[in-house]
Amino acid sequence: MPVFFRITAIAALAAALLMPEGAAFAGLGQPTPWQIGLQEPGSPVMDDVVWLHTYVLWFITAITAFILALLVIVMVKFNAKSHPTPSRTTHNTLVEVLWTVIPVVILVVIALPSFRSLFFQLNTPPADLTIKATGVTWNWKYDYPDNGDFEFDSLIQPDKDLKPGQPRLLSVDNEMVVPVNKVVRVLVTGFDVIHAFAVPSFGVKIDAIPGRLNETWFKATKEGWYYGQCSELCGKDHAFMPIAVRVVSEAEFAAWVEAAKKKFASNGTPANIATANLSAQ
Ligand SMILES: [Cu+2]
């Protein structure tokens, strides 16, 4: 029943379009039950992604409605019962030019803003601070070279240790902490296998490849907690290496850096940590 599915799809699209910005379905920094849209944006890049998504959805909705209308017309007007002697018309120059030119125009008006969006994501602006995120089987490790060069491991919080308000499978013991409204450059690499660093509300997703340093950036515009997960199938505990980012004021960040320098002063090199992880399994 393709017609039924098309009608359902159009109803779903219409519902998505009519939802006000940041409606109850979308959470900031984490998914919510029954969410169908994207997570609420927490960075300029994600603002852009959400805008592009809505923009393209208008085209999809219009095209789907148009095709549905054509199908209904054909089924009603040209079935064997109401139209027993079909005409043998084949070519129509005007229609053929239109169905070539209009799709080309549609593709161009979609391509232009998506290229702009892509350049915005891929050109890191001058950074206020750099953090290196390393994917290790199975946790993330963060280095703060600009703030005293300390480093620490970030491991999933087991269910039994969850504190009230901590989301399951997304919370960690030591989260990445960044200041609000600052451009954070994230250098991403993998220690052993390919992982991927992703935080949906920041519009960030980038591969963590051993032996390569990938670069991405975000500017968190609201304080709070932002969660993501490793987004590359990396092995048995792929689902259990979440990413948690806490965005704080500049003063809180400075205080955290001082505390973190002492707390993580005795941490070893990535190789030592990873070897310890591997031998502990
Ligand atoms: Cu992974």
PDB file of C-alpha atoms and ligand atoms in Angstrom:
ATOM      1  CA  MET A   1       0.000   0.000   0.000  1.00  0.00           C
ATOM      2  CA  PRO A   2       2.443   2.703  -1.127  1.00  0.00           C
ATOM      3  CA  VAL A   3      -0.212   5.427  -0.895  1.00  0.00           C
ATOM      4  CA  PHE A   4      -0.820   4.622   2.754  1.00  0.00           C
ATOM      5  CA  PHE A   5       2.923   4.807   3.483  1.00  0.00           C
ATOM      6  CA  ARG A   6       3.253   8.090   1.625  1.00  0.00           C
ATOM      7  CA  ILE A   7       0.383   9.602   3.580  1.00  0.00           C
ATOM      8  CA  THR A   8       1.945   8.395   6.839  1.00  0.00           C
ATOM      9  CA  ALA A   9       5.313   9.836   5.805  1.00  0.00           C
ATOM     10  CA  ILE A  10       3.750  13.184   4.936  1.00  0.00           C
ATOM     11  CA  ALA A  11       1.894  13.267   8.261  1.00  0.00           C
ATOM     12  CA  ALA A  12       5.171  12.572  10.098  1.00  0.00           C
ATOM     13  CA  LEU A  13       6.981  15.265   8.116  1.00  0.00           C
ATOM     14  CA  ALA A  14       4.205  17.768   8.749  1.00  0.00           C
ATOM     15  CA  ALA A  15       4.315  16.978  12.482  1.00  0.00           C
ATOM     16  CA  ALA A  16       8.088  17.486  12.499  1.00  0.00           C
ATOM     17  CA  LEU A  17       7.772  20.799  10.666  1.00  0.00           C
ATOM     18  CA  LEU A  18       5.024  22.080  12.922  1.00  0.00           C
ATOM     19  CA  MET A  19       6.969  21.308  16.105  1.00  0.00           C
ATOM     20  CA  PRO A  20       8.192  24.559  17.656  1.00  0.00           C
ATOM     21  CA  GLU A  21      11.954  25.032  18.090  1.00  0.00           C
ATOM     22  CA  GLY A  22      13.319  22.883  20.894  1.00  0.00           C
ATOM     23  CA  ALA A  23       9.970  21.251  21.585  1.00  0.00           C
ATOM     24  CA  ALA A  24       9.520  18.655  24.296  1.00  0.00           C
ATOM     25  CA  PHE A  25      10.782  15.929  21.942  1.00  0.00           C
ATOM     26  CA  ALA A  26      14.356  17.183  21.759  1.00  0.00           C
ATOM     27  CA  GLY A  27      16.754  17.399  24.694  1.00  0.00           C
ATOM     28  CA  LEU A  28      19.752  19.658  25.091  1.00  0.00           C
ATOM     29  CA  GLY A  29      22.867  17.519  25.323  1.00  0.00           C
ATOM     30  CA  GLN A  30      21.134  14.159  25.524  1.00  0.00           C
ATOM     31  CA  PRO A  31      18.380  12.177  23.828  1.00  0.00           C
ATOM     32  CA  THR A  32      14.875  12.066  25.280  1.00  0.00           C
ATOM     33  CA  PRO A  33      12.238   9.307  25.153  1.00  0.00           C
ATOM     34  CA  TRP A  34      10.175   9.364  21.938  1.00  0.00           C
ATOM     35  CA  GLN A  35      12.451  11.958  20.402  1.00  0.00           C
ATOM     36  CA  ILE A  36      12.051  12.083  16.609  1.00  0.00           C
ATOM     37  CA  GLY A  37      13.983  15.240  15.721  1.00  0.00           C
ATOM     38  CA  LEU A  38      17.598  16.187  16.255  1.00  0.00           C
ATOM     39  CA  GLN A  39      18.935  17.077  19.696  1.00  0.00           C
ATOM     40  CA  GLU A  40      18.622  20.713  20.656  1.00  0.00           C
ATOM     41  CA  PRO A  41      21.628  22.662  19.335  1.00  0.00           C
ATOM     42  CA  GLY A  42      24.267  23.820  21.828  1.00  0.00           C
ATOM     43  CA  SER A  43      26.786  25.280  19.344  1.00  0.00           C
ATOM     44  CA  PRO A  44      26.723  27.476  16.203  1.00  0.00           C
ATOM     45  CA  VAL A  45      27.609  24.475  14.017  1.00  0.00           C
ATOM     46  CA  MET A  46      24.621  22.527  15.327  1.00  0.00           C
ATOM     47  CA  ASP A  47      22.378  25.587  14.837  1.00  0.00           C
ATOM     48  CA  ASP A  48      23.454  25.450  11.229  1.00  0.00           C
ATOM     49  CA  VAL A  49      22.881  21.688  10.935  1.00  0.00           C
ATOM     50  CA  VAL A  50      19.359  22.032  12.350  1.00  0.00           C
ATOM     51  CA  TRP A  51      18.597  24.890   9.969  1.00  0.00           C
ATOM     52  CA  LEU A  52      19.810  22.883   6.966  1.00  0.00           C
ATOM     53  CA  HIS A  53      17.819  19.851   8.103  1.00  0.00           C
ATOM     54  CA  THR A  54      14.584  21.872   8.285  1.00  0.00           C
ATOM     55  CA  TYR A  55      15.336  23.607   4.978  1.00  0.00           C
ATOM     56  CA  VAL A  56      15.826  20.299   3.130  1.00  0.00           C
ATOM     57  CA  LEU A  57      12.740  18.840   4.819  1.00  0.00           C
ATOM     58  CA  TRP A  58      10.599  21.492   3.102  1.00  0.00           C
ATOM     59  CA  PHE A  59      11.806  20.262  -0.302  1.00  0.00           C
ATOM     60  CA  ILE A  60      11.250  16.637   0.665  1.00  0.00           C
ATOM     61  CA  THR A  61       7.727  17.401   1.863  1.00  0.00           C
ATOM     62  CA  ALA A  62       6.786  19.374  -1.257  1.00  0.00           C
ATOM     63  CA  ILE A  63       8.202  16.721  -3.629  1.00  0.00           C
ATOM     64  CA  THR A  64       6.504  13.883  -1.741  1.00  0.00           C
ATOM     65  CA  ALA A  65       3.147  15.706  -1.788  1.00  0.00           C
ATOM     66  CA  PHE A  66       3.523  16.471  -5.511  1.00  0.00           C
ATOM     67  CA  ILE A  67       4.320  12.847  -6.419  1.00  0.00           C
ATOM     68  CA  LEU A  68       1.411  11.643  -4.272  1.00  0.00           C
ATOM     69  CA  ALA A  69      -0.942  14.007  -6.109  1.00  0.00           C
ATOM     70  CA  LEU A  70       0.293  12.745  -9.493  1.00  0.00           C
ATOM     71  CA  LEU A  71      -0.195   9.122  -8.431  1.00  0.00           C
ATOM     72  CA  VAL A  72      -3.719   9.801  -7.199  1.00  0.00           C
ATOM     73  CA  ILE A  73      -4.619  11.588 -10.470  1.00  0.00           C
ATOM     74  CA  VAL A  74      -3.262   8.690 -12.533  1.00  0.00           C
ATOM     75  CA  MET A  75      -5.100   6.105 -10.452  1.00  0.00           C
ATOM     76  CA  VAL A  76      -8.427   7.925 -10.542  1.00  0.00           C
ATOM     77  CA  LYS A  77      -8.472   9.331 -14.068  1.00  0.00           C
ATOM     78  CA  PHE A  78      -6.568   6.748 -16.082  1.00  0.00           C
ATOM     79  CA  ASN A  79      -7.563   3.362 -14.724  1.00  0.00           C
ATOM     80  CA  ALA A  80      -9.029   0.817 -17.184  1.00  0.00           C
ATOM     81  CA  LYS A  81     -12.589   1.361 -15.977  1.00  0.00           C
ATOM     82  CA  SER A  82     -12.820   5.145 -16.363  1.00  0.00           C
ATOM     83  CA  HIS A  83     -10.453   5.354 -19.346  1.00  0.00           C
ATOM     84  CA  PRO A  84     -10.977   2.207 -21.470  1.00  0.00           C
ATOM     85  CA  THR A  85      -9.278   3.445 -24.667  1.00  0.00           C
ATOM     86  CA  PRO A  86      -5.848   4.902 -23.733  1.00  0.00           C
ATOM     87  CA  SER A  87      -4.293   7.580 -25.945  1.00  0.00           C
ATOM     88  CA  ARG A  88      -0.942   6.767 -27.627  1.00  0.00           C
ATOM     89  CA  THR A  89       0.669  10.149 -26.839  1.00  0.00           C
ATOM     90  CA  THR A  90       4.422   9.875 -26.135  1.00  0.00           C
ATOM     91  CA  HIS A  91       6.596  12.996 -26.236  1.00  0.00           C
ATOM     92  CA  ASN A  92       5.953  16.480 -24.873  1.00  0.00           C
ATOM     93  CA  THR A  93       8.921  18.817 -25.226  1.00  0.00           C
ATOM     94  CA  LEU A  94       7.792  21.360 -22.652  1.00  0.00           C
ATOM     95  CA  VAL A  95       7.166  18.740 -19.945  1.00  0.00           C
ATOM     96  CA  GLU A  96      10.479  17.016 -20.681  1.00  0.00           C
ATOM     97  CA  VAL A  97      12.434  20.277 -20.387  1.00  0.00           C
ATOM     98  CA  LEU A  98      10.641  21.111 -17.151  1.00  0.00           C
ATOM     99  CA  TRP A  99      11.290  17.782 -15.474  1.00  0.00           C
ATOM    100  CA  THR A 100      14.975  18.169 -16.289  1.00  0.00           C
ATOM    101  CA  VAL A 101      15.431  21.827 -15.367  1.00  0.00           C
ATOM    102  CA  ILE A 102      13.362  21.926 -12.163  1.00  0.00           C
ATOM    103  CA  PRO A 103      15.248  19.048 -10.430  1.00  0.00           C
ATOM    104  CA  VAL A 104      18.558  20.699 -11.402  1.00  0.00           C
ATOM    105  CA  VAL A 105      17.433  23.985  -9.829  1.00  0.00           C
ATOM    106  CA  ILE A 106      16.270  22.146  -6.689  1.00  0.00           C
ATOM    107  CA  LEU A 107      19.644  20.362  -6.380  1.00  0.00           C
ATOM    108  CA  VAL A 108      21.536  23.648  -6.760  1.00  0.00           C
ATOM    109  CA  VAL A 109      19.540  25.469  -4.078  1.00  0.00           C
ATOM    110  CA  ILE A 110      20.129  22.521  -1.730  1.00  0.00           C
ATOM    111  CA  ALA A 111      23.840  22.222  -2.594  1.00  0.00           C
ATOM    112  CA  LEU A 112      24.768  25.881  -2.018  1.00  0.00           C
ATOM    113  CA  PRO A 113      23.779  26.116   1.687  1.00  0.00           C
ATOM    114  CA  SER A 114      25.124  22.623   2.380  1.00  0.00           C
ATOM    115  CA  PHE A 115      28.570  23.600   1.043  1.00  0.00           C
ATOM    116  CA  ARG A 116      28.472  26.746   3.184  1.00  0.00           C
ATOM    117  CA  SER A 117      27.591  24.563   6.179  1.00  0.00           C
ATOM    118  CA  LEU A 118      30.376  22.109   5.400  1.00  0.00           C
ATOM    119  CA  PHE A 119      33.010  24.859   5.215  1.00  0.00           C
ATOM    120  CA  PHE A 120      31.741  26.306   8.492  1.00  0.00           C
ATOM    121  CA  GLN A 121      32.197  22.928  10.186  1.00  0.00           C
ATOM    122  CA  LEU A 122      35.562  22.108   8.655  1.00  0.00           C
ATOM    123  CA  ASN A 123      37.363  25.461   9.060  1.00  0.00           C
ATOM    124  CA  THR A 124      38.375  25.710  12.699  1.00  0.00           C
ATOM    125  CA  PRO A 125      38.296  29.371  13.796  1.00  0.00           C
ATOM    126  CA  PRO A 126      41.203  30.636  15.966  1.00  0.00           C
ATOM    127  CA  ALA A 127      40.920  28.416  19.041  1.00  0.00           C
ATOM    128  CA  ASP A 128      40.835  29.580  22.659  1.00  0.00           C
ATOM    129  CA  LEU A 129      41.832  26.166  23.892  1.00  0.00           C
ATOM    130  CA  THR A 130      42.871  22.780  22.517  1.00  0.00           C
ATOM    131  CA  ILE A 131      41.927  19.401  23.919  1.00  0.00           C
ATOM    132  CA  LYS A 132      43.160  16.081  22.606  1.00  0.00           C
ATOM    133  CA  ALA A 133      40.656  13.233  22.742  1.00  0.00           C
ATOM    134  CA  THR A 134      42.035   9.728  22.329  1.00  0.00           C
ATOM    135  CA  GLY A 135      39.823   6.700  21.852  1.00  0.00           C
ATOM    136  CA  VAL A 136      41.137   3.673  23.740  1.00  0.00           C
ATOM    137  CA  THR A 137      39.500   0.239  23.986  1.00  0.00           C
ATOM    138  CA  TRP A 138      37.158   1.041  25.771  1.00  0.00           C
ATOM    139  CA  ASN A 139      37.220   4.565  27.138  1.00  0.00           C
ATOM    140  CA  TRP A 140      38.199   8.087  26.161  1.00  0.00           C
ATOM    141  CA  LYS A 141      41.296   9.918  27.345  1.00  0.00           C
ATOM    142  CA  TYR A 142      41.560  13.699  27.388  1.00  0.00           C
ATOM    143  CA  ASP A 143      44.726  15.826  27.297  1.00  0.00           C
ATOM    144  CA  TYR A 144      44.750  19.540  28.099  1.00  0.00           C
ATOM    145  CA  PRO A 145      48.030  20.771  26.541  1.00  0.00           C
ATOM    146  CA  ASP A 146      47.108  24.472  26.943  1.00  0.00           C
ATOM    147  CA  ASN A 147      46.224  24.217  30.628  1.00  0.00           C
ATOM    148  CA  GLY A 148      49.197  22.557  32.280  1.00  0.00           C
ATOM    149  CA  ASP A 149      49.368  19.495  30.028  1.00  0.00           C
ATOM    150  CA  PHE A 150      47.523  17.093  32.322  1.00  0.00           C
ATOM    151  CA  GLU A 151      45.616  14.089  31.041  1.00  0.00           C
ATOM    152  CA  PHE A 152      43.007  11.728  32.395  1.00  0.00           C
ATOM    153  CA  ASP A 153      40.859   8.736  31.501  1.00  0.00           C
ATOM    154  CA  SER A 154      37.106   9.005  31.179  1.00  0.00           C
ATOM    155  CA  LEU A 155      35.332   5.707  31.866  1.00  0.00           C
ATOM    156  CA  ILE A 156      31.655   4.818  31.799  1.00  0.00           C
ATOM    157  CA  GLN A 157      29.810   5.090  35.105  1.00  0.00           C
ATOM    158  CA  PRO A 158      28.517   1.573  35.920  1.00  0.00           C
ATOM    159  CA  ASP A 159      24.756   1.351  36.567  1.00  0.00           C
ATOM    160  CA  LYS A 160      25.278   0.645  40.271  1.00  0.00           C
ATOM    161  CA  ASP A 161      27.300   3.864  40.735  1.00  0.00           C
ATOM    162  CA  LEU A 162      24.863   6.209  38.937  1.00  0.00           C
ATOM    163  CA  LYS A 163      23.963   9.274  40.975  1.00  0.00           C
ATOM    164  CA  PRO A 164      20.482  10.849  40.743  1.00  0.00           C
ATOM    165  CA  GLY A 165      20.065  12.651  37.423  1.00  0.00           C
ATOM    166  CA  GLN A 166      22.942  10.856  35.711  1.00  0.00           C
ATOM    167  CA  PRO A 167      21.799   9.284  32.417  1.00  0.00           C
ATOM    168  CA  ARG A 168      22.500   5.562  32.100  1.00  0.00           C
ATOM    169  CA  LEU A 169      25.166   4.475  29.561  1.00  0.00           C
ATOM    170  CA  LEU A 170      26.134   8.121  28.956  1.00  0.00           C
ATOM    171  CA  SER A 171      27.644   9.163  32.295  1.00  0.00           C
ATOM    172  CA  VAL A 172      31.353   8.879  33.021  1.00  0.00           C
ATOM    173  CA  ASP A 173      33.635   9.098  36.047  1.00  0.00           C
ATOM    174  CA  ASN A 174      35.764  12.018  34.751  1.00  0.00           C
ATOM    175  CA  GLU A 175      34.074  14.230  32.171  1.00  0.00           C
ATOM    176  CA  MET A 176      35.666  16.638  29.717  1.00  0.00           C
ATOM    177  CA  VAL A 177      35.228  20.188  31.073  1.00  0.00           C
ATOM    178  CA  VAL A 178      35.235  23.260  28.812  1.00  0.00           C
ATOM    179  CA  PRO A 179      34.444  26.963  29.251  1.00  0.00           C
ATOM    180  CA  VAL A 180      31.246  28.381  27.742  1.00  0.00           C
ATOM    181  CA  ASN A 181      31.398  30.596  24.614  1.00  0.00           C
ATOM    182  CA  LYS A 182      35.014  29.671  23.839  1.00  0.00           C
ATOM    183  CA  VAL A 183      36.216  28.023  20.663  1.00  0.00           C
ATOM    184  CA  VAL A 184      37.480  24.587  21.651  1.00  0.00           C
ATOM    185  CA  ARG A 185      39.656  22.797  19.121  1.00  0.00           C
ATOM    186  CA  VAL A 186      39.493  19.023  19.588  1.00  0.00           C
ATOM    187  CA  LEU A 187      42.317  16.909  18.233  1.00  0.00           C
ATOM    188  CA  VAL A 188      41.053  13.370  17.852  1.00  0.00           C
ATOM    189  CA  THR A 189      43.032  10.182  17.508  1.00  0.00           C
ATOM    190  CA  GLY A 190      42.737   6.491  18.292  1.00  0.00           C
ATOM    191  CA  PHE A 191      45.197   4.518  20.375  1.00  0.00           C
ATOM    192  CA  ASP A 192      44.486   1.015  19.155  1.00  0.00           C
ATOM    193  CA  VAL A 193      41.492   0.699  16.782  1.00  0.00           C
ATOM    194  CA  ILE A 194      39.270   3.228  14.989  1.00  0.00           C
ATOM    195  CA  HIS A 195      36.769   4.975  17.253  1.00  0.00           C
ATOM    196  CA  ALA A 196      34.723   8.135  16.562  1.00  0.00           C
ATOM    197  CA  PHE A 197      34.239  11.174  18.755  1.00  0.00           C
ATOM    198  CA  ALA A 198      30.653  12.447  18.567  1.00  0.00           C
ATOM    199  CA  VAL A 199      28.572  14.935  20.548  1.00  0.00           C
ATOM    200  CA  PRO A 200      25.217  15.472  18.765  1.00  0.00           C
ATOM    201  CA  SER A 201      24.246  18.789  20.413  1.00  0.00           C
ATOM    202  CA  PHE A 202      27.577  20.293  19.269  1.00  0.00           C
ATOM    203  CA  GLY A 203      27.192  18.910  15.733  1.00  0.00           C
ATOM    204  CA  VAL A 204      30.497  17.075  16.169  1.00  0.00           C
ATOM    205  CA  LYS A 205      31.326  13.643  14.757  1.00  0.00           C
ATOM    206  CA  ILE A 206      34.832  12.723  13.671  1.00  0.00           C
ATOM    207  CA  ASP A 207      36.845   9.510  13.354  1.00  0.00           C
ATOM    208  CA  ALA A 208      39.556   8.676  15.889  1.00  0.00           C
ATOM    209  CA  ILE A 209      42.144   6.846  13.793  1.00  0.00           C
ATOM    210  CA  PRO A 210      45.378   5.375  15.195  1.00  0.00           C
ATOM    211  CA  GLY A 211      48.417   7.183  13.791  1.00  0.00           C
ATOM    212  CA  ARG A 212      46.396  10.157  12.544  1.00  0.00           C
ATOM    213  CA  LEU A 213      45.320  13.380  14.178  1.00  0.00           C
ATOM    214  CA  ASN A 214      41.890  14.604  13.105  1.00  0.00           C
ATOM    215  CA  GLU A 215      40.668  18.051  14.025  1.00  0.00           C
ATOM    216  CA  THR A 216      37.240  19.416  14.821  1.00  0.00           C
ATOM    217  CA  TRP A 217      35.867  22.289  16.895  1.00  0.00           C
ATOM    218  CA  PHE A 218      32.879  23.493  18.821  1.00  0.00           C
ATOM    219  CA  LYS A 219      31.787  26.569  20.724  1.00  0.00           C
ATOM    220  CA  ALA A 220      29.333  25.628  23.455  1.00  0.00           C
ATOM    221  CA  THR A 221      26.843  28.449  23.849  1.00  0.00           C
ATOM    222  CA  LYS A 222      25.008  27.195  26.961  1.00  0.00           C
ATOM    223  CA  GLU A 223      26.335  25.808  30.227  1.00  0.00           C
ATOM    224  CA  GLY A 224      25.333  22.271  31.109  1.00  0.00           C
ATOM    225  CA  TRP A 225      25.998  18.628  30.344  1.00  0.00           C
ATOM    226  CA  TYR A 226      26.400  17.292  26.817  1.00  0.00           C
ATOM    227  CA  TYR A 227      26.624  13.606  26.012  1.00  0.00           C
ATOM    228  CA  GLY A 228      27.765  11.561  23.058  1.00  0.00           C
ATOM    229  CA  GLN A 229      28.955   8.068  22.282  1.00  0.00           C
ATOM    230  CA  CYS A 230      31.718   6.411  20.323  1.00  0.00           C
ATOM    231  CA  SER A 231      30.239   6.285  16.832  1.00  0.00           C
ATOM    232  CA  GLU A 232      32.455   3.745  15.097  1.00  0.00           C
ATOM    233  CA  LEU A 233      31.916   0.028  15.634  1.00  0.00           C
ATOM    234  CA  CYS A 234      35.185  -0.547  17.475  1.00  0.00           C
ATOM    235  CA  GLY A 235      34.785  -3.825  19.340  1.00  0.00           C
ATOM    236  CA  LYS A 236      32.960  -5.586  22.119  1.00  0.00           C
ATOM    237  CA  ASP A 237      32.544  -2.578  24.407  1.00  0.00           C
ATOM    238  CA  HIS A 238      31.788  -0.079  21.638  1.00  0.00           C
ATOM    239  CA  ALA A 239      28.463   0.758  23.305  1.00  0.00           C
ATOM    240  CA  PHE A 240      30.122   1.437  26.644  1.00  0.00           C
ATOM    241  CA  MET A 241      32.548   4.292  25.962  1.00  0.00           C
ATOM    242  CA  PRO A 242      30.365   7.412  26.269  1.00  0.00           C
ATOM    243  CA  ILE A 243      31.546  10.978  25.950  1.00  0.00           C
ATOM    244  CA  ALA A 244      30.433  13.503  28.568  1.00  0.00           C
ATOM    245  CA  VAL A 245      31.243  17.210  28.298  1.00  0.00           C
ATOM    246  CA  ARG A 246      30.471  19.664  31.080  1.00  0.00           C
ATOM    247  CA  VAL A 247      30.269  23.299  29.952  1.00  0.00           C
ATOM    248  CA  VAL A 248      30.976  25.780  32.750  1.00  0.00           C
ATOM    249  CA  SER A 249      31.704  29.485  33.204  1.00  0.00           C
ATOM    250  CA  GLU A 250      35.242  30.736  32.660  1.00  0.00           C
ATOM    251  CA  ALA A 251      35.855  31.129  36.420  1.00  0.00           C
ATOM    252  CA  GLU A 252      34.596  27.618  37.149  1.00  0.00           C
ATOM    253  CA  PHE A 253      36.795  26.293  34.361  1.00  0.00           C
ATOM    254  CA  ALA A 254      39.889  27.968  35.812  1.00  0.00           C
ATOM    255  CA  ALA A 255      39.104  26.483  39.238  1.00  0.00           C
ATOM    256  CA  TRP A 256      38.545  23.041  37.698  1.00  0.00           C
ATOM    257  CA  VAL A 257      41.883  23.252  35.839  1.00  0.00           C
ATOM    258  CA  GLU A 258      43.739  23.957  39.102  1.00  0.00           C
ATOM    259  CA  ALA A 259      42.042  21.032  40.830  1.00  0.00           C
ATOM    260  CA  ALA A 260      42.513  18.730  37.834  1.00  0.00           C
ATOM    261  CA  LYS A 261      46.251  19.489  37.612  1.00  0.00           C
ATOM    262  CA  LYS A 262      46.673  18.107  41.150  1.00  0.00           C
ATOM    263  CA  LYS A 263      44.139  15.284  40.805  1.00  0.00           C
ATOM    264  CA  PHE A 264      45.588  13.916  37.571  1.00  0.00           C
ATOM    265  CA  ALA A 265      49.249  14.814  38.205  1.00  0.00           C
ATOM    266  CA  SER A 266      50.351  11.203  38.562  1.00  0.00           C
ATOM    267  CA  ASN A 267      48.664   9.910  35.386  1.00  0.00           C
ATOM    268  CA  GLY A 268      51.004   8.072  33.052  1.00  0.00           C
ATOM    269  CA  THR A 269      51.509   8.208  29.313  1.00  0.00           C
ATOM    270  CA  PRO A 270      48.740   6.974  26.994  1.00  0.00           C
ATOM    271  CA  ALA A 271      50.763   3.848  26.208  1.00  0.00           C
ATOM    272  CA  ASN A 272      51.024   2.912  29.886  1.00  0.00           C
ATOM    273  CA  ILE A 273      47.336   3.482  30.468  1.00  0.00           C
ATOM    274  CA  ALA A 274      46.268   1.491  27.449  1.00  0.00           C
ATOM    275  CA  THR A 275      48.610  -1.385  28.307  1.00  0.00           C
ATOM    276  CA  ALA A 276      47.172  -1.397  31.806  1.00  0.00           C
ATOM    277  CA  ASN A 277      43.651  -1.468  30.348  1.00  0.00           C
ATOM    278  CA  LEU A 278      44.467  -4.326  28.019  1.00  0.00           C
ATOM    279  CA  SER A 279      46.191  -6.432  30.656  1.00  0.00           C
ATOM    280  CA  ALA A 280      43.315  -5.862  33.078  1.00  0.00           C
ATOM    281  CA  GLN A 281      40.900  -7.615  30.706  1.00  0.00           C
TER     282      GLN A 281
HETATM  283 CU    CU B   1      35.026   3.114  20.173  1.00  0.00          CU
END
